[in-house]
Coordinates of C-alpha atoms in Angstrom, one line a residue:
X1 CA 83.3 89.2 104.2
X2 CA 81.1 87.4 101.8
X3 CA 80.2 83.5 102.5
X4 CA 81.3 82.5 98.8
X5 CA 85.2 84.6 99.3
X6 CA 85.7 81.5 101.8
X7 CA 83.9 79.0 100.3
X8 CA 86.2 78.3 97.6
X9 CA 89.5 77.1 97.2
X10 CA 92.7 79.2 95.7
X11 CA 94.6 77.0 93.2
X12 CA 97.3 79.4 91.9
X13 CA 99.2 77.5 89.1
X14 CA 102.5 75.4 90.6
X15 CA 101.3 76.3 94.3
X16 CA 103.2 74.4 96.9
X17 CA 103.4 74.9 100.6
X18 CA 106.6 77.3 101.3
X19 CA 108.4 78.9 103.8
X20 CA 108.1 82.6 103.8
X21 CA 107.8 86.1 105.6
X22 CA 104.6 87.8 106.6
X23 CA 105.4 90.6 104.2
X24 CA 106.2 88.0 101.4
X25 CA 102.7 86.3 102.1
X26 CA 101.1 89.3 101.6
X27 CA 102.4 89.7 98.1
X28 CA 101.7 86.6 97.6
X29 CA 98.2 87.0 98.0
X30 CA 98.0 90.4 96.1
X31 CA 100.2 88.7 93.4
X32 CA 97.5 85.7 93.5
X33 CA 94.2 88.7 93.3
X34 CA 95.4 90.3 90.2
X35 CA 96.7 87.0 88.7
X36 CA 92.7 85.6 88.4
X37 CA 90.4 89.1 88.5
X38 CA 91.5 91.6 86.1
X39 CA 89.4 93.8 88.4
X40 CA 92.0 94.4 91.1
X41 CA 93.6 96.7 90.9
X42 CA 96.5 98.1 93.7
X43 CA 96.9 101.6 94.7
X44 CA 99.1 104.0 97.2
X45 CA 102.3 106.0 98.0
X46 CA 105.6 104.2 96.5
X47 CA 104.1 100.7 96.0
X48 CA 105.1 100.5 92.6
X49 CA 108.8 100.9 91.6
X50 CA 109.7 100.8 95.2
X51 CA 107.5 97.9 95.8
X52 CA 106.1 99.6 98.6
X53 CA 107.8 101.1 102.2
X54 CA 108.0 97.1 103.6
X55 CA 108.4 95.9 100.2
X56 CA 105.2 94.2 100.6
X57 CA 104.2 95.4 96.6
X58 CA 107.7 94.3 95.4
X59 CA 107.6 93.5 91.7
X60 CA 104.0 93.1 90.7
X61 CA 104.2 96.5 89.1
X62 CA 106.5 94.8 87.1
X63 CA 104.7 92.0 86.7
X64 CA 101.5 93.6 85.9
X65 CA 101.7 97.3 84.6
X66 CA 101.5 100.4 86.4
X67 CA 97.8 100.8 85.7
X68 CA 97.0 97.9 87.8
X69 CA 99.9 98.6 90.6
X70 CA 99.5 102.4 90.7
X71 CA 101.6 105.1 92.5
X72 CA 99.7 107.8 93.9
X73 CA 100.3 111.3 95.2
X74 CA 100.6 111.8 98.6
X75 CA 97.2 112.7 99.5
X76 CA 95.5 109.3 101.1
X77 CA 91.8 111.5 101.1
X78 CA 92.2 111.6 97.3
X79 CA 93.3 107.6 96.9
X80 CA 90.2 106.5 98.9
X81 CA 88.0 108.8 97.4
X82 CA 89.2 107.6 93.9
X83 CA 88.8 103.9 95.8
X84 CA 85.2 104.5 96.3
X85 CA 84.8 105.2 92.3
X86 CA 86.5 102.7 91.2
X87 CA 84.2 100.0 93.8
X88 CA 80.9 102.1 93.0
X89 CA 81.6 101.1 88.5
X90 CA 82.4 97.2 89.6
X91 CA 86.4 97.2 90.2
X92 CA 87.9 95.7 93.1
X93 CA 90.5 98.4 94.1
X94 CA 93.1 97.4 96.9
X95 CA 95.1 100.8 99.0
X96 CA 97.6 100.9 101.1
X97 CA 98.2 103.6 103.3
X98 CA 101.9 103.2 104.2
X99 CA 101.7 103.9 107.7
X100 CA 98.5 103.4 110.0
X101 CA 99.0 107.6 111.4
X102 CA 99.2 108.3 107.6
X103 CA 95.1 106.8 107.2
X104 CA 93.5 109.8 109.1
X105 CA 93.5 112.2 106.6
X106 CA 91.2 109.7 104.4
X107 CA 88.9 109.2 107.6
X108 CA 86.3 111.3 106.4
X109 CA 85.8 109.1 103.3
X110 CA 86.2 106.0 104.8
X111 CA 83.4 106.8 107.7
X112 CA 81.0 109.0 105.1
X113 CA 80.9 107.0 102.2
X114 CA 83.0 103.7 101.9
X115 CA 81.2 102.2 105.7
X116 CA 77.9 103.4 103.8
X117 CA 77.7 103.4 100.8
X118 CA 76.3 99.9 100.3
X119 CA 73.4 100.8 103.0
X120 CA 72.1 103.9 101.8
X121 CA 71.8 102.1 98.2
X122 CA 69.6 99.5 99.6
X123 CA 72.7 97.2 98.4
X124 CA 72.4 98.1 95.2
X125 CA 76.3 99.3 95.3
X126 CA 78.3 97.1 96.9
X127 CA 81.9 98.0 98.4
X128 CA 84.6 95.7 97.3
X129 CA 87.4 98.1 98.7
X130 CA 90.0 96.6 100.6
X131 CA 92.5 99.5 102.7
X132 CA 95.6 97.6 104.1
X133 CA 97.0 99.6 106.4
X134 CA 100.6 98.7 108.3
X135 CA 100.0 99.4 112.1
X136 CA 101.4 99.0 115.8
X137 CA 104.9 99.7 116.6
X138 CA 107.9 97.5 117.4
X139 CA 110.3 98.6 114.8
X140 CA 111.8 101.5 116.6
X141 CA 109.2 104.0 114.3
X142 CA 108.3 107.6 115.7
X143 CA 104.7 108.6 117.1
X144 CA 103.5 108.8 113.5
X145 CA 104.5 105.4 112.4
X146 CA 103.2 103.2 115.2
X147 CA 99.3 103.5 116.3
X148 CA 97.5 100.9 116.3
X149 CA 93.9 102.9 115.4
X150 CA 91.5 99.8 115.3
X151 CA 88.9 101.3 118.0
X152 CA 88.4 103.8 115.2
X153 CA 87.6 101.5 112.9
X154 CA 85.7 98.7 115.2
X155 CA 83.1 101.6 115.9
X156 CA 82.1 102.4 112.1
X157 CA 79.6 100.6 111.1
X158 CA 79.6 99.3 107.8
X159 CA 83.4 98.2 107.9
X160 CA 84.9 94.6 108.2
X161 CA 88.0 94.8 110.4
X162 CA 90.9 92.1 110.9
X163 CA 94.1 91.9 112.1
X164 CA 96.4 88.5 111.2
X165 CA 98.6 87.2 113.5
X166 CA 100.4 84.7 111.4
X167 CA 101.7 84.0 108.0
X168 CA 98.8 81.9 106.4
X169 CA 96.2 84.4 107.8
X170 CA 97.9 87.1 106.3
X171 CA 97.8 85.4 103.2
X172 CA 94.4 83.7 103.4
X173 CA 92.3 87.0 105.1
X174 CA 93.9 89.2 102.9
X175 CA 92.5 86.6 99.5
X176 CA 89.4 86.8 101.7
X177 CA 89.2 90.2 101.7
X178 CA 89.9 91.1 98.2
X179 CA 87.1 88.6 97.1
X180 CA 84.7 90.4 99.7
X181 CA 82.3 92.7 98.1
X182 CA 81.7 94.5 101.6
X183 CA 84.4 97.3 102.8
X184 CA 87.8 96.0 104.7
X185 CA 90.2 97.4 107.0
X186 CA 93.2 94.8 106.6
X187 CA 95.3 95.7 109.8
X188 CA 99.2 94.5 108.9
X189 CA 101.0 94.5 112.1
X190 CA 104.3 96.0 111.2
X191 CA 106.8 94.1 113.8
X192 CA 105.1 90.6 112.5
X193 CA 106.2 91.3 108.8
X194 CA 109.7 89.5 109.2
X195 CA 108.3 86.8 111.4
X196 CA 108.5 83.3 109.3
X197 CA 105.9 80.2 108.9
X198 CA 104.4 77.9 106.5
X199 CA 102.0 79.3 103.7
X200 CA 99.8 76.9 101.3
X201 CA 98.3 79.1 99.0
X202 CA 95.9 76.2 98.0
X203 CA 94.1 76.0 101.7
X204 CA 91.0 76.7 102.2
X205 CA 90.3 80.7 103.0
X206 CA 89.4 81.5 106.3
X207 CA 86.0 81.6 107.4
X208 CA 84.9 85.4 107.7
X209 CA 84.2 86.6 111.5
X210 CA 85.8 83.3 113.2
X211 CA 88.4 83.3 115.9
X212 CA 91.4 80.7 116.2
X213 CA 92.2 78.7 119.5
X214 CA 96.1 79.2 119.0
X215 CA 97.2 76.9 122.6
X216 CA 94.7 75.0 124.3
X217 CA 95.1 75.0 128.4
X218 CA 92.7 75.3 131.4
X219 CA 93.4 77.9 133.5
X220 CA 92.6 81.3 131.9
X221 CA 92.1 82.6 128.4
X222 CA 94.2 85.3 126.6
X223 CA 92.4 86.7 124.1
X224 CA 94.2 88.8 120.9
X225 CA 95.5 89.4 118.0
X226 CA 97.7 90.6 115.2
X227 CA 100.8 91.8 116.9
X228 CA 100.4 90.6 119.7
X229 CA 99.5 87.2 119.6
X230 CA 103.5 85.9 119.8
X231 CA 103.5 87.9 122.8
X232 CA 101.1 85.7 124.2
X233 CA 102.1 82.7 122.7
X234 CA 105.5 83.3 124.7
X235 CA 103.5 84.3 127.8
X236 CA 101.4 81.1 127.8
X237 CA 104.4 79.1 127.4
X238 CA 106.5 80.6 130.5
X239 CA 103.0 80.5 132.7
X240 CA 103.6 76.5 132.9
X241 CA 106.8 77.6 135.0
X242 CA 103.7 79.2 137.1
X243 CA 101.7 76.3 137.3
X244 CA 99.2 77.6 134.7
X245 CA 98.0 76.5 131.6
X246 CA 96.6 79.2 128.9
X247 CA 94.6 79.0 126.3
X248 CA 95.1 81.8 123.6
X249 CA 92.8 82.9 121.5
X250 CA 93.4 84.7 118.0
X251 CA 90.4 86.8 117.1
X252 CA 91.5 87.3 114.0
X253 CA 88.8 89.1 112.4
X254 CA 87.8 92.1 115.0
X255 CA 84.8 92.8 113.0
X256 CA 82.6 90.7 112.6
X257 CA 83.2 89.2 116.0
X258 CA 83.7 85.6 117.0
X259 CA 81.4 85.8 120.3
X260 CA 80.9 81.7 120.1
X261 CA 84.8 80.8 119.8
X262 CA 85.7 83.5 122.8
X263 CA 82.9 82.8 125.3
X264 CA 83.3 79.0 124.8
X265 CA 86.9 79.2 126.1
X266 CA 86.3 82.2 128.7
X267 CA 83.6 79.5 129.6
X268 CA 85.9 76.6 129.9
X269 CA 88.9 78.3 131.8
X270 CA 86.4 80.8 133.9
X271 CA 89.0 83.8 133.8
X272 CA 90.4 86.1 131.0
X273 CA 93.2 88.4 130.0
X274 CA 92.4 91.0 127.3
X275 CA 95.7 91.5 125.3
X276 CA 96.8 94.8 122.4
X277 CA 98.7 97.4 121.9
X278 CA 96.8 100.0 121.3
X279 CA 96.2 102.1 124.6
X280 CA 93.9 101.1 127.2
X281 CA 90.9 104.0 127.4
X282 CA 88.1 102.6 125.4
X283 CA 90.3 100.5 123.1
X284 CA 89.1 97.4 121.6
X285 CA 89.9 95.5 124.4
X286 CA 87.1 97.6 126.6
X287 CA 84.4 96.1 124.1
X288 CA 85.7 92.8 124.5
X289 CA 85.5 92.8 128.0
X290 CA 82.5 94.0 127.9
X291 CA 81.0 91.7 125.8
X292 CA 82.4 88.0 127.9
X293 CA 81.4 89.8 130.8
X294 CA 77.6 90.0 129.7
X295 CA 77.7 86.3 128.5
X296 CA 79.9 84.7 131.0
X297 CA 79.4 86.6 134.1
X298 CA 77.8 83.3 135.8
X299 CA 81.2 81.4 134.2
X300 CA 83.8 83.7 135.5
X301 CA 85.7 83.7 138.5
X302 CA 87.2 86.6 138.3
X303 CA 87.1 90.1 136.6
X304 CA 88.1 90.3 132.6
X305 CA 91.3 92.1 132.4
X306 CA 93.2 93.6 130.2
X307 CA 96.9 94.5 129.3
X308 CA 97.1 97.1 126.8
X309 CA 99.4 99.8 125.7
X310 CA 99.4 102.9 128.5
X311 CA 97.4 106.2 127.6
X312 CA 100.2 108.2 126.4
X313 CA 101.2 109.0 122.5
X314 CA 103.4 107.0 121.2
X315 CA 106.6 106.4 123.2
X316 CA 110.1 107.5 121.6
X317 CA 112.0 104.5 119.8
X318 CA 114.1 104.0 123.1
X319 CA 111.0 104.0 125.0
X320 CA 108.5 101.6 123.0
X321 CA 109.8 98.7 124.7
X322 CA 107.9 99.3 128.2
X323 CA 104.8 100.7 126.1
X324 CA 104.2 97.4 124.6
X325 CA 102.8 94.6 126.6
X326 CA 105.1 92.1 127.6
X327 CA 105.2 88.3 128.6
X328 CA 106.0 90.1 132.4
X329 CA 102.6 92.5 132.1
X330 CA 100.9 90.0 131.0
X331 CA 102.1 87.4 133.5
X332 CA 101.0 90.1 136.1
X333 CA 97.7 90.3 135.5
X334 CA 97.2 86.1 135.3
X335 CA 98.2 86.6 138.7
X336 CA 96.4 88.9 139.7
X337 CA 93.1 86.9 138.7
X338 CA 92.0 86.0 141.9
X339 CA 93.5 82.6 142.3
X340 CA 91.8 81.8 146.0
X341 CA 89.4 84.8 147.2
X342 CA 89.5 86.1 150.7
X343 CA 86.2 84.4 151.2
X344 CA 87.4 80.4 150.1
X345 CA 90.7 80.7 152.2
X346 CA 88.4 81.4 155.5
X347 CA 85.8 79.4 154.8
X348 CA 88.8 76.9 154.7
X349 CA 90.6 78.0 157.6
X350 CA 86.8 77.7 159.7
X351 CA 86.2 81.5 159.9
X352 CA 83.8 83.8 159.0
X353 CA 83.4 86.4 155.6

């Protein structure tokens, strides 16, 4: 995201600091877009009348005319390709995709031209195209209403990827990204739209590509984001019981990547829990991993590990609930991070390796 979408301050007439949904945030923030740029404009599947599947467009069709809050056929190829037009002749066009599953059919677009088009111009088109797309599971949806698909996205370059895990990101990195005149994928984690927590639409926007220390502590690092960050918000909290103290750490935006925030604090506690839903086999989590590893190795006392969803397709409603990661998975791999090697206890004890 630009330097000068962050740099400024929102000051939305009678702003006040409120109490309010994830989901009501969000409209907030789109609300706030279209209020001050006449250039934003909203499209997708039921967001106008019906204010959207979550409700998350409810009433700014009213509020601002069905040309600006658009209903669209079902065919999300055809709204991103329309998308791309409307960014290429200087709008700032904002799609949802309903469900995250519902996105692949506009993959091609989004990889082919929306993730290039500003490079193969030289920058002379910019891509001020923001696709909000509702992902994860939680909320007892079936197997094509619960991925969470950001390792496709993480990989193509050219995109701008985050994932809020509260209220006033979802408000602030969605303002972000609307003002951004490069591509972003604004992950919405479904199961988070009903959490609650304070929003000042007048504070400052986040910085683009910086991660959040959520809970300071000393022992190891949980690193996250989106949905499940109150997952390990809980988890940290029970680990005192344990003796441990762990710091969380909210990535926030997955692309571009905090690598400062993260290694300082894998650097600090020496050990680190990768934590998301999205299965385990070359997820997002792998790069992460990856990436401490090759500039903490010398810090770290143990291997980087990670506590993901398992490498299945989506579970049945009834099921989702072990498919998820848990304060208990996540519990068992701080344990598992090699608390006293082999090699300290008998050096201790006098003996040999």
């Amino acid at each position: 995201m630009t330097a000068t979408a962050a740099d400024h301050r929102i000051t939305p007439a009678g702003a006040r600091t409120e109490t309010v949904t994830m989901a009501r945030a969000l409209n907030r923030a789109l609300h706030d877009a279209l209020a001050e740029d006449d250039r934003v404009h909203l499209m997708g599947e039921d967001i106008g009348a019906l204010g959207g599947v979550f409700r998350v467009t409810d009433g700014l069709a009213a509020r601002f005319g069905d040309e600006r809050v658009a209903d669209t056929p079902i065919a999300e190829s055809g709204i991103l390709g329309t998308a791309v037009g409307m960014a290429m002749y200087g709008l700032r066009p904002v799609v949802e995709m309903q469900f995250d599953a519902f996105a692949y059919p506009a993959f091609e677009q989004l990889v082919s031209h929306v993730a290039k088009m500003r490079n193969r111009t030289r920058g002379a088109l910019p891509m001020p195209l923001t696709i909000r797309i509702p992902y994860g599971g939680g909320i007892g949806g079936v197997e094509h209403h619960s991925d969470a698909s950001e390792a496709y996205y993480v990989h193509t370059p050219g995109l701008h990827v985050v994932a809020p895990g509260t209220v006033a990101d979802a408000y602030g990195l969605l303002r972000a990204a609307i003002a951004s005149d490069d591509p972003v994928v604004f992950l919405e984690p479904k199961r988070l739209y009903w959490s609650k927590g304070e929003l000042d639409r007048t504070a400052r926007l986040p910085e683009p590509g910086t991660a959040a220390v959520r809970r300071t502590g000393s022992s190891a690092t949980l690193i996250t984001y989106g949905s499940s960050l109150p997952v390990c918000l809980e988890a940290a909290e029970a680990a005192r019981a344990e003796g441990w103290e762990l710091e969380v750490v909210d990535l926030r935006s997955l692309v571009p990547f905090d690598d400062e925030t993260v290694c300082a604090s894998v650097r600090r506690t020496g050990r680190a829990v990768v934590v998301h839903e999205a299965s385990g086999f070359a997820g997002f989590g792998a790069e992460i991993a990856a990436r401490v590893t090759e500039r903490c190795f010398h810090y770290l006392e143990a291997p980087v590990l990670r506590v993901t969803g398992f490498d299945i397709p989506y579970p049945p409603p009834a099921l989702e609930r072990h498919h998820l990661p848990g304060v208990d998975r996540i519990l068992d791999a701080v344990a598992r991070l090699q608390w006293e090697s082999t090699w300290e206890s008998r050096t201790r004890s006098g003996g040999s390796r």
